[in-house]
Amino acid sequence: MGGCFSKPKPVELKIEVVLPEKERGKEELSASGKGSPRAYQGNGTARHFHTEERLPAPHPYAGTQDCVEAAVCHVKDLENGQMREVELGWGKVLLVKENGEFHALGHKCPHYGAPLVKGVLSRGRVRCPWHGACFNISTGDLEDFPGLDSLHKFQVKIEKEKVYVWASKQALQLQRRTKVMAKCISPSAGHSGSTNVLIVGAGAAGLVCAETLRQEGFSDRIVLCTLDRHLPYDRPKLSKPTCDPGLALPSLGPRASVAKWNSGCLALSQVGCILQSLDAQPEQLALRPKEFFRAYGIEVLTEAQVVTVDVRNKKVVFKDGFKLEYNKLLLAPGSSPKTLSCKGKEVENVFTIRTPEDANRVVRLARGRNAVVVGAGFLGMEVAAYLTEKAHSVSVVELEETPFRRFLGERVGRALMKMFENNRVKFYMQTEVSELRAQEGKLKEVVLKSSKVVRADVCVVGIGAVPATGFLRQSGISLDSRGFIPVNKMMQTNIPGVFAAGDAVTFPLAWRNNRKVNIPHWQMAHAQGRVAAQNMLAQEAEISTVPYLWTAMFGKSLRYAGYGEGFDDVIIQGDLEELKFVAFYTKGDEVIAVASMNYDPIVSKVAEVLASGRAIRKREVELFLLHSKYVCPVLPVDRSEFSPPQPRACP
């Protein structure tokens, strides 16, 4: 079993805890530890933290004393509910006015760098127009996903009817703020075979669970194990070709760079603009650098396969025989891609895409040659789109009549299919693969049930996935007939202390009358990981996020929010031919999902309405669209009466 860190040696336990501001004034834990959910009975030993163990939080702009202050507008320039980007000389700030108060925040979403001024302001938070992440306007904190980091919050004051913003020059150049976290420096003596929290799976759910525990002040041992050989990485980027500032994570050097990362002192402008997709390298996809995990005491075991879970004795067994006891367990194993069962399935150069190595090999083999993609779902279509610039030919084989038919409907599916055909993609619809033919062991032809023979040097299979839960069959943890792990709103399984999240779970979707669903979205995995962590800490949190996903093909992004399974009608506004449209998916009289292209921020607007608990009726769609055109207008500012930014010393 490999790992980011070697198997722990018995050493003395050293704990460093940095609690968030809101926790510092709370009463110290009692000797029994019953006064706080953070007092764990970890590995049979109660864990308590006292005043001398708590360190003051670092200055948010460590390493600089220079601030800038500028008058950015008149108090009457913004109405309530409006947002505007304003310039402070050293960078831009998002200025927000709500309920008569002004707030100043970082202006770009830390996830992929979207301009938040084009997002949606509602209920004290701003929602990203691209992928739906939400940030509290009073604190800058991340409240809904995707993404891991929050926004910087800047000081605002009003003098003589003018609005002044005061900010660190350094913070103005950053687009992210990592929350303050507790630190567990090393495992305790004699406990190398036990951990307080064990997380099986290092995708979005697992990583967010670990980070949330640290953000909430939890300081005991956390072990994260994964089948991958890499640290947690941004899996959607394996197939989604996107070019935005801040996509790549910086390759951090030794301790000086680690300090910069941990304190949020690396700007997206330092990272650059990198095309992320099938040929991206693992270090470009990493969600956090190795030094981050070391700094916060999150142990990562790579290439570590759990084969048995013993819930009675709270113990897991790995494939290599290593045993690890736990107190709390999160199961986030994800899914395994389905493979072809046809004749010749063992030939070389046939791939499912699960790792950077898979993706890299596909691109390498497809250059100037013939590529076949089996499956016209999101993964298959993203791969096909990307390969059109690399391969000699790209063909797509699909059982349905149109791509995305069950998800986006016939009309939208046909419009997207036409876009692909205009980019040299050949479709073979309503058929399946019957045989893979090889020459000297390597793929040469794909034979279809329609008797058509397609030349192929490389084949990518994207026909769905199944939950990777086979190792749980004899564990006592409930699985449904399809192998999914049922959980409640708190992400708890049928076994106390065992939680589950991510692609392998079914959970009650609050705004669809608690219908049990499986939603294998990147954003949803983030939210479930956080809820699981909060409930490990007895915070009684419930999953309530609105599903949000996106895809990118030929430079165009499609956004989707809601849960549209079982829709019986589609209301389309805009122009499908021009790929500028919004589609509302309805069931009965209610809108249950929305998709759009070139119609931002309509999907984020719908997501925010659904998140508020309000339903959108069919008859309201036109009024909703009309109203949305007037949400958060961006008005010009006459800056002639305002002085240029003035340097100030930070306190």
XYZ file of C-alpha atoms in Angstrom:
651
model
C 0.000 0.000 0.000
C 1.495 3.290 -1.085
C 0.909 6.654 0.469
C 1.521 10.351 0.564
C 3.070 9.574 3.915
C 4.673 6.369 5.090
C 2.890 4.306 7.733
C 3.039 6.291 10.957
C 5.696 5.537 13.542
C 4.884 5.818 17.225
C 5.731 9.371 18.244
C 4.677 11.831 20.886
C 1.384 13.584 20.160
C 1.715 17.308 19.564
C -1.398 19.328 18.939
C -1.747 22.842 17.555
C -5.253 24.244 17.350
C -6.341 27.451 15.666
C -10.064 27.972 16.119
C -12.183 30.247 13.931
C -12.953 33.688 15.326
C -16.513 32.771 16.288
C -15.280 29.968 18.568
C -12.633 31.847 20.528
C -15.002 33.393 22.996
C -16.683 30.122 23.883
C -16.276 28.610 27.318
C -13.459 26.116 27.742
C -14.377 22.436 27.681
C -15.313 20.848 30.968
C -13.263 17.996 32.339
C -15.897 15.522 31.161
C -15.936 16.975 27.676
C -19.741 16.880 27.563
C -20.115 20.561 26.906
C -18.942 20.421 23.310
C -19.458 18.159 20.295
C -15.737 18.486 19.636
C -14.849 16.534 22.763
C -14.426 13.140 21.104
C -13.940 9.788 22.659
C -11.225 9.078 20.123
C -9.635 5.648 20.128
C -10.784 5.155 23.707
C -9.138 8.368 24.944
C -11.040 11.598 25.498
C -9.507 14.546 23.694
C -9.718 18.003 25.302
C -8.043 21.293 24.472
C -7.218 24.061 26.888
C -6.254 27.691 26.680
C -2.548 27.062 26.437
C -3.116 24.791 23.420
C -4.970 27.441 21.426
C -2.918 29.759 19.312
C -4.091 33.123 18.000
C -5.211 33.137 14.385
C -2.643 34.531 11.973
C -3.172 37.983 10.537
C -5.284 37.462 7.397
C -2.715 39.348 5.327
C 0.444 38.027 6.916
C 3.640 39.327 5.441
C 2.415 42.762 4.405
C 1.698 46.021 6.194
C 0.506 47.985 3.177
C -3.174 48.704 2.681
C -5.016 50.949 0.295
C -8.153 52.995 0.853
C -10.294 54.557 -1.861
C -13.663 56.236 -2.328
C -15.358 53.967 -4.833
C -18.842 55.447 -5.281
C -21.583 57.640 -3.854
C -24.004 55.972 -1.435
C -26.847 56.545 -3.898
C -25.016 54.939 -6.835
C -26.189 51.485 -5.794
C -29.706 50.418 -4.977
C -30.420 47.589 -2.584
C -29.778 44.268 -4.292
C -27.139 45.620 -6.677
C -23.502 44.607 -7.147
C -20.601 46.306 -8.874
C -16.905 45.718 -9.478
C -14.845 48.684 -8.259
C -11.141 49.359 -8.750
C -8.826 50.088 -5.836
C -5.664 50.519 -7.864
C -4.115 47.242 -6.707
C -7.050 45.121 -7.739
C -10.798 44.933 -8.034
C -13.393 44.424 -5.334
C -17.007 43.294 -5.515
C -19.146 45.975 -3.883
C -22.564 44.806 -2.729
C -25.497 46.712 -1.283
C -28.199 44.804 0.545
C -30.675 46.017 3.171
C -29.027 49.435 3.120
C -25.564 48.081 3.998
C -22.466 47.963 1.811
C -20.138 44.952 1.687
C -16.827 44.527 -0.141
C -15.539 41.098 -1.173
C -13.150 39.401 -3.549
C -14.588 39.769 -7.035
C -13.802 36.352 -8.545
C -15.076 32.933 -7.560
C -12.146 30.935 -6.115
C -13.383 27.794 -7.890
C -12.628 28.645 -11.554
C -12.376 32.448 -11.470
C -15.886 33.481 -12.571
C -16.756 37.199 -12.204
C -19.181 37.264 -9.285
C -20.674 40.585 -10.388
C -22.463 38.552 -13.065
C -23.859 36.188 -10.454
C -27.013 36.274 -8.327
C -27.422 38.202 -5.078
C -30.054 36.821 -2.733
C -30.631 36.160 0.962
C -27.314 37.610 2.090
C -25.146 35.673 -0.337
C -23.877 35.853 -3.886
C -24.082 32.778 -6.135
C -21.472 32.185 -8.854
C -22.915 32.456 -12.400
C -20.846 29.541 -13.741
C -21.099 26.647 -11.291
C -23.338 27.822 -8.452
C -20.937 28.254 -5.519
C -22.354 30.626 -2.860
C -20.547 33.123 -0.624
C -21.814 34.992 2.434
C -21.586 38.719 1.739
C -21.000 39.568 5.419
C -18.050 37.194 5.913
C -16.947 36.027 2.457
C -17.310 32.434 3.659
C -18.168 29.663 1.214
C -21.723 28.497 1.958
C -22.457 26.214 -0.986
C -20.289 24.382 -3.458
C -18.313 23.566 -5.641
C -14.876 24.741 -4.557
C -12.915 24.687 -1.323
C -12.011 28.275 -0.542
C -13.771 31.449 0.551
C -13.529 35.112 -0.462
C -11.580 37.869 1.219
C -13.776 40.402 3.028
C -12.737 44.055 3.007
C -13.611 46.939 5.304
C -16.217 49.482 4.193
C -16.999 52.887 5.690
C -19.283 55.762 4.731
C -18.061 59.375 4.992
C -19.851 62.402 3.573
C -22.110 60.238 1.422
C -19.157 58.462 -0.153
C -18.361 54.753 0.120
C -14.761 53.935 1.042
C -13.165 50.516 0.802
C -10.057 49.661 2.787
C -8.067 46.573 1.836
C -4.675 44.928 1.902
C -2.845 45.266 -1.405
C -1.843 41.645 -1.141
C -5.395 40.429 -0.555
C -6.613 42.433 -3.557
C -4.432 40.310 -5.806
C -5.781 37.043 -4.411
C -8.980 35.277 -5.361
C -9.151 32.805 -2.504
C -9.054 32.574 1.271
C -8.556 29.260 3.018
C -10.462 29.126 6.285
C -8.572 28.867 9.551
C -8.119 25.219 10.490
C -7.067 23.193 13.507
C -3.840 21.219 13.199
C -2.938 17.736 14.373
C 0.832 17.548 14.045
C 1.347 13.789 14.424
C -0.431 10.590 15.494
C -0.258 9.648 19.167
C 2.164 7.074 20.505
C 1.023 3.493 20.034
C -1.964 4.471 17.904
C -0.502 3.840 14.459
C -3.167 1.187 13.970
C -6.091 3.433 14.960
C -7.539 6.775 13.982
C -10.389 8.897 15.217
C -11.796 9.569 11.725
C -11.265 7.292 8.752
C -12.410 8.456 5.322
C -12.601 5.829 2.579
C -12.355 7.678 -0.737
C -10.441 10.866 -1.524
C -12.747 12.572 -3.983
C -14.656 15.774 -3.312
C -16.756 14.271 -0.505
C -13.775 12.837 1.359
C -11.613 15.929 1.075
C -14.386 18.345 2.072
C -15.221 16.138 5.063
C -11.600 16.263 6.250
C -11.292 20.020 5.725
C -14.624 20.734 7.425
C -13.534 18.797 10.506
C -10.367 20.888 10.715
C -12.288 24.135 10.082
C -14.653 23.269 12.909
C -11.770 22.845 15.340
C -11.416 19.055 15.336
C -7.798 18.211 16.169
C -7.574 14.449 16.444
C -6.208 12.102 13.821
C -7.800 11.975 10.341
C -6.826 9.347 7.776
C -7.952 9.621 4.163
C -7.435 6.536 1.991
C -7.813 6.216 -1.773
C -7.324 3.680 -4.543
C -5.687 6.433 -6.621
C -1.963 6.940 -6.694
C -2.472 10.706 -6.453
C -3.606 13.156 -3.812
C -7.215 14.382 -4.233
C -7.657 15.968 -7.654
C -10.307 17.789 -9.682
C -11.798 14.827 -11.542
C -14.199 16.866 -13.767
C -11.163 18.454 -15.419
C -10.181 15.065 -16.841
C -12.803 15.510 -19.540
C -14.085 19.079 -19.394
C -11.928 21.351 -21.602
C -11.932 24.730 -19.921
C -9.600 27.720 -19.967
C -10.060 30.101 -17.070
C -7.636 31.949 -14.816
C -6.845 29.872 -11.811
C -7.607 26.423 -13.163
C -4.211 25.003 -12.328
C -3.005 24.649 -8.806
C 0.439 26.111 -8.246
C 3.348 23.727 -7.972
C 4.545 24.687 -4.539
C 8.104 24.477 -3.477
C 9.424 23.983 0.032
C 8.298 25.657 3.203
C 8.229 29.268 2.039
C 5.726 28.391 -0.670
C 3.748 26.227 1.733
C 3.363 29.170 4.054
C 2.093 31.271 1.166
C -0.452 28.624 0.236
C -1.659 28.062 3.778
C -2.116 31.778 4.418
C -3.859 32.341 1.098
C -1.010 34.377 -0.348
C -0.895 32.986 -3.872
C -2.842 34.926 -6.459
C -4.615 33.269 -9.367
C -2.581 35.536 -11.614
C 0.512 33.666 -10.424
C -0.975 30.375 -11.565
C -1.728 31.202 -15.173
C -4.279 30.023 -17.689
C -3.936 26.366 -18.572
C -6.151 24.285 -20.816
C -7.368 21.489 -18.580
C -8.668 18.248 -20.021
C -7.486 14.825 -21.091
C -3.833 15.807 -21.426
C -3.625 17.621 -18.065
C -0.953 16.352 -15.694
C -1.803 15.203 -12.148
C -0.086 18.175 -10.510
C -2.262 20.525 -12.572
C -5.382 18.800 -11.310
C -4.497 18.615 -7.599
C -7.071 20.207 -5.316
C -4.477 20.824 -2.594
C -0.688 20.445 -2.610
C 1.039 17.790 -0.555
C 2.248 20.421 1.880
C -1.345 21.368 2.697
C -2.105 17.868 3.978
C 1.092 17.849 6.041
C 0.370 21.280 7.497
C -3.100 20.313 8.727
C -2.355 16.737 9.712
C -4.614 15.052 7.182
C -2.918 11.733 6.444
C -3.425 10.389 2.923
C -2.909 6.721 2.090
C -2.718 6.287 -1.679
C -3.172 3.018 -3.580
C -4.928 1.728 -0.470
C -7.846 -0.608 -1.072
C -10.245 -1.417 1.758
C -11.529 -4.983 1.417
C -13.409 -5.481 4.687
C -15.297 -3.240 7.114
C -15.956 -4.690 10.570
C -18.558 -2.352 12.081
C -18.851 -4.323 15.349
C -15.178 -3.826 16.174
C -14.878 -0.530 14.260
C -12.052 -1.776 12.094
C -11.189 -1.925 8.387
C -8.820 -4.297 6.629
C -6.822 -3.270 3.581
C -5.866 -5.497 0.659
C -2.273 -5.774 1.901
C -3.467 -6.966 5.321
C -3.000 -3.667 7.158
C -5.724 -3.095 9.788
C -6.942 0.256 11.010
C -9.380 0.929 13.836
C -11.635 3.988 13.698
C -14.084 5.918 15.827
C -16.016 7.648 13.024
C -16.123 6.368 9.447
C -17.035 8.112 6.197
C -17.627 5.906 3.176
C -17.080 7.841 -0.050
C -15.798 5.154 -2.425
C -17.343 6.672 -5.546
C -18.220 4.531 -8.518
C -16.615 2.136 -10.971
C -17.103 2.631 -14.720
C -19.088 0.048 -16.627
C -17.130 -1.841 -19.291
C -18.073 -3.533 -22.531
C -19.016 -7.203 -22.394
C -18.746 -7.878 -26.124
C -16.402 -10.167 -28.015
C -12.837 -8.815 -28.036
C -13.290 -6.756 -24.865
C -9.741 -7.668 -23.791
C -7.971 -5.975 -26.741
C -5.521 -3.135 -26.074
C -6.299 0.575 -26.386
C -9.836 0.388 -25.004
C -10.269 2.708 -22.010
C -12.579 3.958 -19.330
C -11.430 7.319 -18.003
C -10.939 7.365 -14.236
C -7.409 8.683 -13.753
C -5.075 11.249 -15.316
C -3.023 8.366 -16.690
C -6.097 6.987 -18.509
C -6.841 10.377 -20.011
C -3.236 11.052 -21.022
C -2.934 7.690 -22.807
C -6.151 8.310 -24.749
C -4.871 11.638 -26.054
C -1.481 10.184 -26.918
C -2.986 7.269 -28.859
C -5.637 9.393 -30.598
C -3.330 11.994 -32.130
C -3.784 11.816 -35.898
C -5.639 8.523 -35.633
C -9.189 7.178 -35.393
C -11.067 7.457 -32.101
C -14.380 5.849 -31.177
C -16.386 6.898 -28.124
C -19.046 4.506 -26.841
C -21.740 6.390 -24.963
C -23.215 9.850 -25.596
C -23.576 10.967 -22.012
C -21.600 13.818 -20.445
C -18.266 12.002 -20.214
C -18.465 10.525 -23.705
C -19.484 13.783 -25.368
C -16.842 15.791 -23.513
C -14.152 13.341 -24.621
C -15.441 13.374 -28.203
C -15.417 17.179 -28.275
C -11.865 17.372 -26.986
C -10.517 14.741 -29.387
C -11.794 16.508 -32.500
C -8.727 18.754 -32.381
C -6.383 15.802 -31.852
C -7.682 12.800 -33.776
C -8.023 12.123 -37.494
C -11.623 11.060 -36.933
C -14.029 10.866 -33.996
C -17.084 8.598 -33.941
C -19.728 8.250 -31.226
C -21.789 5.088 -30.694
C -25.004 5.443 -28.664
C -28.024 3.265 -27.914
C -30.435 6.221 -27.683
C -31.793 8.197 -30.621
C -30.135 11.468 -29.563
C -27.366 12.399 -27.092
C -28.470 13.478 -23.598
C -32.064 12.505 -24.437
C -33.042 11.263 -20.986
C -31.297 14.140 -19.258
C -31.895 17.164 -21.512
C -34.725 16.029 -23.763
C -35.050 15.431 -27.500
C -34.871 19.035 -28.763
C -31.859 20.112 -26.722
C -30.132 16.804 -27.480
C -30.573 17.294 -31.227
C -29.244 20.849 -31.078
C -26.106 19.649 -29.297
C -25.752 16.736 -31.701
C -25.789 19.180 -34.627
C -23.015 21.192 -32.958
C -20.911 18.033 -32.813
C -21.666 17.108 -36.419
C -20.549 20.586 -37.470
C -17.239 19.769 -35.773
C -16.593 16.533 -37.722
C -18.035 14.056 -35.208
C -19.783 11.054 -36.787
C -22.705 9.514 -34.876
C -23.927 5.907 -34.930
C -27.187 6.049 -32.999
C -29.593 3.367 -31.799
C -26.943 0.669 -31.928
C -24.370 -1.055 -29.728
C -20.904 -2.548 -30.007
C -20.962 -6.250 -30.866
C -17.228 -6.857 -31.321
C -13.828 -5.220 -30.924
C -11.371 -6.448 -33.543
C -7.626 -6.326 -33.062
C -4.490 -6.475 -35.136
C -1.454 -7.776 -33.242
C -3.450 -7.406 -30.026
C -4.290 -3.735 -30.569
C -7.668 -2.314 -31.496
C -8.278 -1.776 -35.222
C -12.063 -1.916 -35.728
C -15.300 -1.557 -33.797
C -18.126 -3.728 -35.132
C -21.661 -2.541 -34.400
C -24.851 -4.575 -34.049
C -26.110 -2.690 -37.087
C -23.296 -4.540 -38.983
C -21.430 -1.282 -39.543
C -17.645 -1.543 -39.105
C -15.870 1.568 -37.773
C -12.110 2.048 -37.966
C -10.653 2.621 -34.527
C -7.179 2.942 -33.042
C -8.447 3.932 -29.612
C -11.829 3.497 -27.930
C -13.203 5.319 -24.890
C -16.105 3.689 -23.071
C -18.499 6.015 -21.243
C -21.649 3.974 -20.679
C -22.258 4.749 -17.038
C -20.986 3.558 -13.680
C -21.931 1.396 -10.711
C -21.303 2.168 -7.023
C -17.935 0.849 -5.806
C -19.451 -0.799 -2.749
C -18.693 -4.485 -3.269
C -16.433 -4.511 -0.193
C -19.445 -3.651 2.002
C -21.656 -6.615 1.109
C -20.906 -8.586 4.276
C -20.382 -5.588 6.547
C -23.877 -5.068 7.930
C -24.021 -1.627 6.300
C -27.227 -1.475 4.266
C -27.028 -1.480 0.465
C -29.993 -1.189 -1.880
C -30.682 -3.524 -4.790
C -28.356 -1.528 -7.077
C -25.495 -1.428 -4.574
C -25.980 2.154 -3.378
C -25.642 3.100 0.298
C -28.901 4.613 1.627
C -28.362 7.523 4.030
C -30.635 9.971 5.825
C -30.539 13.782 5.610
C -27.531 13.783 7.948
C -25.599 11.382 5.670
C -25.807 8.659 8.316
C -26.035 4.988 7.345
C -27.932 2.357 9.326
C -24.820 1.896 11.526
C -24.154 4.510 14.253
C -20.937 6.441 13.619
C -20.796 5.370 9.959
C -21.556 8.030 7.350
C -21.551 7.922 3.554
C -21.364 10.539 0.803
C -20.731 11.035 -2.892
C -21.563 9.007 -5.976
C -22.263 5.778 -4.046
C -25.183 7.031 -1.931
C -28.908 7.574 -2.209
C -30.240 10.368 -0.012
C -33.499 12.293 0.535
C -33.664 15.346 -1.759
C -35.338 17.964 0.414
C -36.946 20.132 -2.251
C -38.321 17.082 -4.116
C -40.365 15.940 -1.115
C -37.450 13.934 0.304
C -37.433 11.549 -2.629
C -34.516 9.118 -2.312
C -32.151 9.855 -5.206
C -28.608 9.232 -6.382
C -26.976 12.355 -7.835
C -23.368 11.736 -8.932
C -22.464 15.418 -9.282
C -19.160 16.953 -8.207
C -20.943 19.790 -6.418
C -23.270 17.456 -4.557
C -20.350 15.376 -3.279
C -18.834 18.531 -1.737
C -22.060 19.342 0.106
C -22.537 15.793 1.369
C -18.961 15.653 2.650
C -19.501 18.794 4.695
C -22.795 17.570 6.178
C -21.176 14.264 7.145
C -18.350 16.108 8.938
C -20.762 18.387 10.767
C -22.717 15.405 12.030
C -19.572 13.612 13.143
C -19.328 16.665 15.402
C -22.978 16.262 16.499
C -24.084 19.500 14.820
C -27.306 17.985 13.423
C -26.822 19.426 9.924
C -29.032 18.298 7.041
C -28.348 18.110 3.317
C -30.376 20.781 1.517
C -28.327 21.942 -1.474
C -29.819 22.201 -4.967
C -27.972 19.974 -7.486
C -25.851 21.963 -9.951
C -23.673 20.666 -12.783
C -21.955 21.924 -15.905
C -20.231 20.724 -19.021
C -18.037 22.372 -21.646
C -17.841 21.441 -25.329
C -16.301 23.364 -28.247
C -15.849 26.449 -26.112
C -19.499 26.516 -25.028
C -20.692 25.823 -21.503
C -23.962 24.180 -20.569
C -25.205 24.698 -17.016
C -27.876 22.701 -15.227
C -29.583 22.951 -11.846
C -32.251 20.853 -10.186
C -33.255 17.223 -10.520
C -35.125 16.554 -13.753
C -35.682 12.815 -13.692
C -39.233 12.057 -14.802
C -39.834 15.428 -16.497
C -42.892 15.405 -18.770
C -42.477 18.702 -20.596
C -39.730 21.124 -21.633
C -40.274 24.865 -22.025
C -37.543 26.381 -24.201
C -36.811 30.087 -24.518
C -34.169 31.502 -26.844
C -32.618 30.042 -29.989
C -31.564 26.378 -30.052
C -29.990 26.804 -33.494
C -27.704 29.527 -32.155
C -27.142 27.584 -28.925
C -28.381 30.513 -26.880
C -31.270 29.145 -24.863
C -32.738 28.209 -21.518
C -34.791 25.037 -21.060
C -37.163 24.569 -18.114
C -37.950 20.945 -17.266
C -41.348 20.473 -15.678
C -43.310 17.692 -14.057
C -46.974 18.471 -13.817
C -47.173 22.170 -13.082
C -43.780 22.519 -11.386
C -40.312 23.371 -12.727
C -37.951 20.673 -11.467
C -34.769 21.552 -13.411
C -33.274 24.096 -15.778
C -30.482 24.023 -18.371
C -28.964 26.847 -20.372
C -26.290 27.858 -22.849
C -25.152 31.484 -23.220
C -27.922 32.600 -20.884
C -26.075 33.362 -17.623
C -26.942 33.729 -14.820
C -30.364 32.155 -15.327
C -29.395 28.705 -13.985
C -27.906 30.228 -10.837
C -31.050 32.336 -10.453
C -33.278 29.251 -10.632
C -30.993 27.383 -8.218
C -31.286 30.242 -5.735
C -35.079 30.292 -5.981
C -35.288 26.532 -5.467
C -32.833 26.753 -2.549
C -35.129 29.295 -0.874
C -37.893 26.687 -0.825
C -40.070 28.408 -3.397
C -41.520 26.463 -6.334
C -41.584 27.832 -9.880
C -44.803 27.035 -11.757
C -45.151 26.569 -15.501
C -47.215 29.714 -15.851
C -44.511 31.717 -14.075
C -41.674 30.867 -16.470
C -42.125 33.864 -18.776
C -42.480 36.262 -15.860
C -39.457 34.663 -14.217
C -37.348 35.233 -17.341
C -38.545 38.822 -17.672
C -37.744 39.548 -14.031
C -34.317 37.912 -14.328
C -33.276 40.387 -17.008
C -33.428 43.121 -14.392
C -31.647 41.354 -11.572
C -28.403 42.963 -10.383
C -27.839 45.468 -13.216
C -24.248 46.667 -13.455
C -24.293 50.456 -13.574
C -21.399 52.755 -14.542
C -19.789 54.950 -11.914
C -18.697 58.515 -12.530
C -15.332 58.502 -10.764
C -14.413 62.092 -11.599
C -15.315 63.314 -8.114
C -13.412 60.582 -6.294
C -9.778 60.781 -5.334
C -7.331 58.033 -6.393
C -6.616 55.224 -3.904
C -4.462 56.303 -0.985
C -1.934 54.000 0.705
C -2.644 53.266 4.360
C -0.864 51.223 6.980
C -2.534 48.023 8.096
C -3.339 47.971 11.814
